[in-house]
Coordinates of C-alpha atoms in Angstrom, one line a residue:
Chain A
X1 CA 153.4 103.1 185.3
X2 CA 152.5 99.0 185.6
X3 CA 151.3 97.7 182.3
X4 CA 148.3 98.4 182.0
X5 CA 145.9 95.3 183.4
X6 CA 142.5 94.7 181.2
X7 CA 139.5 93.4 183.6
X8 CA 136.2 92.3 182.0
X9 CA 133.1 91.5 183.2
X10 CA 130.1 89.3 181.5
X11 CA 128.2 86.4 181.9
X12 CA 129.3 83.2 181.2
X13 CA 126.2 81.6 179.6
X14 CA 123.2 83.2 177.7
X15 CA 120.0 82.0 176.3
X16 CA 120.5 82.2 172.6
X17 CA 119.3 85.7 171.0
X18 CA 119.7 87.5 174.5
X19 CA 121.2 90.7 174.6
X20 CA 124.4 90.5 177.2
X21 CA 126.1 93.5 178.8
X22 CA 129.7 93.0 178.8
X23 CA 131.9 95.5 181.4
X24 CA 135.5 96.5 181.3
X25 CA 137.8 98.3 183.0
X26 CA 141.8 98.7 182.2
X27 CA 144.2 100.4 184.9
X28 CA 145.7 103.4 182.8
X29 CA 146.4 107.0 184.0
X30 CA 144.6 108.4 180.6
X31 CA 147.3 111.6 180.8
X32 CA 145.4 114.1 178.5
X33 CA 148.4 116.1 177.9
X34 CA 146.9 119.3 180.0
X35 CA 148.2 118.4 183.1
X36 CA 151.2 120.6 184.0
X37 CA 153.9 118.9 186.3
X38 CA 155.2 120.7 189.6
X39 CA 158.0 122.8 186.9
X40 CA 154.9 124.1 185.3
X41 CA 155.7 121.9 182.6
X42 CA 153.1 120.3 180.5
X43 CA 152.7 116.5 181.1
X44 CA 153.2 114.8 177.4
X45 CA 149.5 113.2 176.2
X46 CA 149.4 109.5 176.7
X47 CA 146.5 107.4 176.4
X48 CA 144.6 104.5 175.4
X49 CA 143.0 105.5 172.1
X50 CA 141.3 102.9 170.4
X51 CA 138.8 99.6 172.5
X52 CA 138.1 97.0 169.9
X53 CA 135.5 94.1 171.0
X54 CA 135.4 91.0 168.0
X55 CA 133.3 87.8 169.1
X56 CA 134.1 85.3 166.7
X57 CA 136.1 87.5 164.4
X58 CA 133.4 89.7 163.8
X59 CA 133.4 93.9 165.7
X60 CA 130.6 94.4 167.6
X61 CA 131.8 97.6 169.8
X62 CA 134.3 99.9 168.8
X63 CA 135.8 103.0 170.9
X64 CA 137.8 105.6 169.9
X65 CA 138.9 107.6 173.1
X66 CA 139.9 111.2 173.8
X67 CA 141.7 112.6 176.4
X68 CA 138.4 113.8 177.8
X69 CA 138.0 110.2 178.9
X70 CA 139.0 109.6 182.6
X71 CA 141.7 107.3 184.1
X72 CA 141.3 104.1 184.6
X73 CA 139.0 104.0 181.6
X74 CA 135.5 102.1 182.3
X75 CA 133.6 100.8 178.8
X76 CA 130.3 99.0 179.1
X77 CA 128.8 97.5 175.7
X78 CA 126.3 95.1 174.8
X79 CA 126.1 92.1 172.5
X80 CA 123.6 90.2 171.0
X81 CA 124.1 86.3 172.5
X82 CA 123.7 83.8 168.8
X83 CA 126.5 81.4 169.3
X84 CA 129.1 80.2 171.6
X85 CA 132.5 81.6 171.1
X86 CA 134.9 84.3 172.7
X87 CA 134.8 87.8 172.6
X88 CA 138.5 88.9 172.2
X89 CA 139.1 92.5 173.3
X90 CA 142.0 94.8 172.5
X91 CA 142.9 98.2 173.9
X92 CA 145.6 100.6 172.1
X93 CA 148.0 102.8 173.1
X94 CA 149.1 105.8 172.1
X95 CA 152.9 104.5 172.3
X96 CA 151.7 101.4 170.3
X97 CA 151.5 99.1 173.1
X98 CA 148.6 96.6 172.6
X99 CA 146.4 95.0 175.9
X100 CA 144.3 92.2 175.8
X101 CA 141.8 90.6 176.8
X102 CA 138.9 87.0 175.9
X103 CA 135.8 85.6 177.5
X104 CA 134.3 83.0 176.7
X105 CA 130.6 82.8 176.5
X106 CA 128.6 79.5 176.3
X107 CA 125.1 79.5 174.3
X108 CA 122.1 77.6 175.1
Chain B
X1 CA 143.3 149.4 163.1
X2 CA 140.2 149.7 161.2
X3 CA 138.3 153.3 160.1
X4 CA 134.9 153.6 161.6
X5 CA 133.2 152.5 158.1
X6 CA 135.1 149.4 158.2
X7 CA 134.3 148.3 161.6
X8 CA 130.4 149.2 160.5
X9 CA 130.7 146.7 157.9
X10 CA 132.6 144.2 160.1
X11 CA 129.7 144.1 163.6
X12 CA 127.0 143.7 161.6
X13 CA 128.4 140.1 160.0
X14 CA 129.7 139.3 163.4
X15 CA 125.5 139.8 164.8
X16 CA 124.8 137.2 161.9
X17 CA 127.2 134.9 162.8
X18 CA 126.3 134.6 166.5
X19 CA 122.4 134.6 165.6
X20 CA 123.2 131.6 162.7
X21 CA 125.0 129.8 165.7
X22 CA 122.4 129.6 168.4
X23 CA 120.0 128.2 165.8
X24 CA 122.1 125.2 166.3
X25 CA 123.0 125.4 170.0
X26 CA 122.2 122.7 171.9
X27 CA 121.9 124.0 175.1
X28 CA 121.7 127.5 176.9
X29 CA 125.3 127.8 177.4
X30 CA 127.4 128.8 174.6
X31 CA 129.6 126.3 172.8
X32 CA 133.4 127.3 172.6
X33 CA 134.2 127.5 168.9
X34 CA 136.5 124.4 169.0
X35 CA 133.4 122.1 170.2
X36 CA 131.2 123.8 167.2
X37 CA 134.3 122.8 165.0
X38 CA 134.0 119.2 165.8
X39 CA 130.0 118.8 166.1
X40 CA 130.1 120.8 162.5
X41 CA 132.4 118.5 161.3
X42 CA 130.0 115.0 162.1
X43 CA 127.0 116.8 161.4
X44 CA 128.9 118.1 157.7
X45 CA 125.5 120.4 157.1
X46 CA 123.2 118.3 158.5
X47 CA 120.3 119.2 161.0
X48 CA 119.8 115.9 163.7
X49 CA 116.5 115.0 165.0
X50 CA 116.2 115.7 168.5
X51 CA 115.3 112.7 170.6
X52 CA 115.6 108.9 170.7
X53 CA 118.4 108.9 173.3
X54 CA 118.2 108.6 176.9
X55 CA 121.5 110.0 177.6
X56 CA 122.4 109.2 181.7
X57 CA 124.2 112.0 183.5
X58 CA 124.3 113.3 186.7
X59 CA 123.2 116.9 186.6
X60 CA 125.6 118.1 189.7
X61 CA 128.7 116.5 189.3
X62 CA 131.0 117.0 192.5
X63 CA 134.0 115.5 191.1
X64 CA 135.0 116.4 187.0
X65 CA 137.6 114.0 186.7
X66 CA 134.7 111.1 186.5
X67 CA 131.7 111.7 185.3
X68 CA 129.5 108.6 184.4
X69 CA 127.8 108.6 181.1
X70 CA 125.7 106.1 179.7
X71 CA 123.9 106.6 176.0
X72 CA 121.1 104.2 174.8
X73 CA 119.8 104.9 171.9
X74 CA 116.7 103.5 170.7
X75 CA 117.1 101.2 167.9
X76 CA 116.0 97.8 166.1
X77 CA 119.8 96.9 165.6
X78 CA 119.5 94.8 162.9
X79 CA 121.5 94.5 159.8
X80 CA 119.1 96.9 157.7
X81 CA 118.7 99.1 160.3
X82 CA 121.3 99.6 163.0
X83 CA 122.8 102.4 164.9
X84 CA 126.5 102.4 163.3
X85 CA 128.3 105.8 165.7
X86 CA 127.5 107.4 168.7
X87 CA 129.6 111.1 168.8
X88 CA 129.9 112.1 172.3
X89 CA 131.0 115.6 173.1
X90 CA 132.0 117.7 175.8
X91 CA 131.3 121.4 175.0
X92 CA 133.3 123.3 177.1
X93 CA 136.3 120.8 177.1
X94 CA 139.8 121.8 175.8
X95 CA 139.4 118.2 174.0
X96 CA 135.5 118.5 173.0
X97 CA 135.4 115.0 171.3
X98 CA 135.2 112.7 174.1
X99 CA 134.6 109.4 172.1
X100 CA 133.0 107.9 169.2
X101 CA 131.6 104.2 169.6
X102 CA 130.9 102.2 166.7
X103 CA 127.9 99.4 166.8
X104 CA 127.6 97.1 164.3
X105 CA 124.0 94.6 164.6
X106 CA 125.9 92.2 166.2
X107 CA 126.0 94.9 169.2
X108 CA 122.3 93.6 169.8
X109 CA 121.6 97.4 171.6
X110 CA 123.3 100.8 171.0
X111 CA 124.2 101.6 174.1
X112 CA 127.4 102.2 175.7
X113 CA 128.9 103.4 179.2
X114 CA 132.1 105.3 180.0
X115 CA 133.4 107.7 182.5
X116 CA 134.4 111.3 181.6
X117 CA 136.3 114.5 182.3
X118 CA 134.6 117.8 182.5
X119 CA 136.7 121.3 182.8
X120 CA 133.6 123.0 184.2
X121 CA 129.7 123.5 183.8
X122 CA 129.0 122.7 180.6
X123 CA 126.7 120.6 178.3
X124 CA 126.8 116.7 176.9
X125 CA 126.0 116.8 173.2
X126 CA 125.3 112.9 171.9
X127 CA 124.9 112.4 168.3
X128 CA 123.8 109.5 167.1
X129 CA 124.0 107.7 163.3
X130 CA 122.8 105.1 161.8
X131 CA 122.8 102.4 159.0
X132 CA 119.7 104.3 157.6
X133 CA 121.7 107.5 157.0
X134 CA 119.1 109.3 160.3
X135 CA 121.1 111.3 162.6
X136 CA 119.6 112.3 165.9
X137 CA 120.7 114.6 169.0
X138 CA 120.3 114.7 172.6
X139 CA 122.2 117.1 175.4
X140 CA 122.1 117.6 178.9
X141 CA 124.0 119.9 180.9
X142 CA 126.0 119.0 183.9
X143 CA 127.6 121.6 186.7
X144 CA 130.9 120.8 187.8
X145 CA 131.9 121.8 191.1
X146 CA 135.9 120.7 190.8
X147 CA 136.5 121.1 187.3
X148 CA 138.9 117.8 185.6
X149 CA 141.0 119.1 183.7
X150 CA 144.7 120.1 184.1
X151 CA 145.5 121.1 187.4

């Protein structure tokens, strides 16, 4: 499977105190680990388990995902617009690997 | 295998177990006992509130491998009082926790998309806690027509 590529979607500039939805997507097959191959063999689990969203250092949306969650996992969210920053944006695996992601959001 | 006293004793407790379930079923269609595992384990003896989320589903879904969801739960999101965990489950799942999302006030709204796998007809169940110790409940069923799971 490619490494896994994080796409996010939010607006670039807010009016400060607006509420701002903020979209992502990350390419991932999400194998639940109930899938059985053409052998009849169960597929080993693999997925992304844990989102984290931090603007500024501090969490404002948090996921933990099963493997009831589908592929190419999609995770809206919203956040509250006080100050210009980034919002930095991790996704885990569950073989450890780590995928990123920042936007930057300016405040009027 | 059990005398015919013995089993006397035994089905009567079994009645009392399956009437002291549906008092907390969410939905018409039974739960399977691993989904009342998990929802017991969040709710650890307590009774939600029904209400106070608008939980988005499509009630036929033609394709169980994606289902969107979105959960908004009604909230003044600020430090005092803010929605800190959303619990979404899937009742009829092998896995029945879908996901948890945490909020903080920064979130600004407790609300949250995602799209999910159901196995086959069964209901959402949303629980919802926050900073103010409240827990609240919504569910909705969906019908499945191609179930998404395994295969």
């Amino acid at each position: 499977m490619a490494t896994p590529t994080p796409r996010v979607r939010m607006p670039a500039t807010a009016k400060k105190g607006d509420i701002i939805e903020v979209k992502t997507l990350i390419s991932h097959d999400m194998e639940s680990g109930q899938r059985k191959d053409a052998d009849g063999k169960t597929v080993p689990r693999k997925i992304i388990r844990h989102f984290a969203a931090e603007y500024n250092g501090k969490p404002v949306f948090s996921a933990d995902w099963h493997p009831s969650i589908s592929a190419n996992p999609y995770q809206s969210f919203f956040l509250r617009a006080e100050e210009s920053g980034s919002l930095a944006m991790a996704w885990t695996d569950d073989d450890g690997g780590i995928y990123r992601a920042t936007a930057k959001l300016t405040v009027t | 295998m059990p005398g015919r006293a013995e089993l006397a004793t035994i089905l009567p407790r079994r009645v009392l177990l399956a009437v002291g379930g549906s008092l907390f079923a969410f939905g018409a269609r039974s739960q399977t006992p691993e989904a009342r595992a998990e929802i017991d384990k969040v709710l650890a003896g307590r009774t939600p509130v029904p209400g106070g989320i608008t939980l988005d589903l499509p009630s036929i879904a033609e394709n169980g491998l994606v289902v969107p969801v979105t959960i908004d739960v009604a909230s003044p999101m600020s430090e005092a009082d803010h929605v800190t965990s959303i619990y979404l489950f899937a009742d009829g799942n092998p896995n029945p926790l879908v996901a948890k999302f945490g909020f903080t006030a920064a979130s600004g709204r407790a609300s949250a998309s995602t799209r999910i796998r159901l196995a086959q007809t069964q209901n959402v169940v949303v629980l919802a806690e926050t900073s103010t110790g409240a827990l609240r409940s919504v569910s909705a069923e969906v019908k499945v027509t191609i179930g998404g799971c395994g295969g």
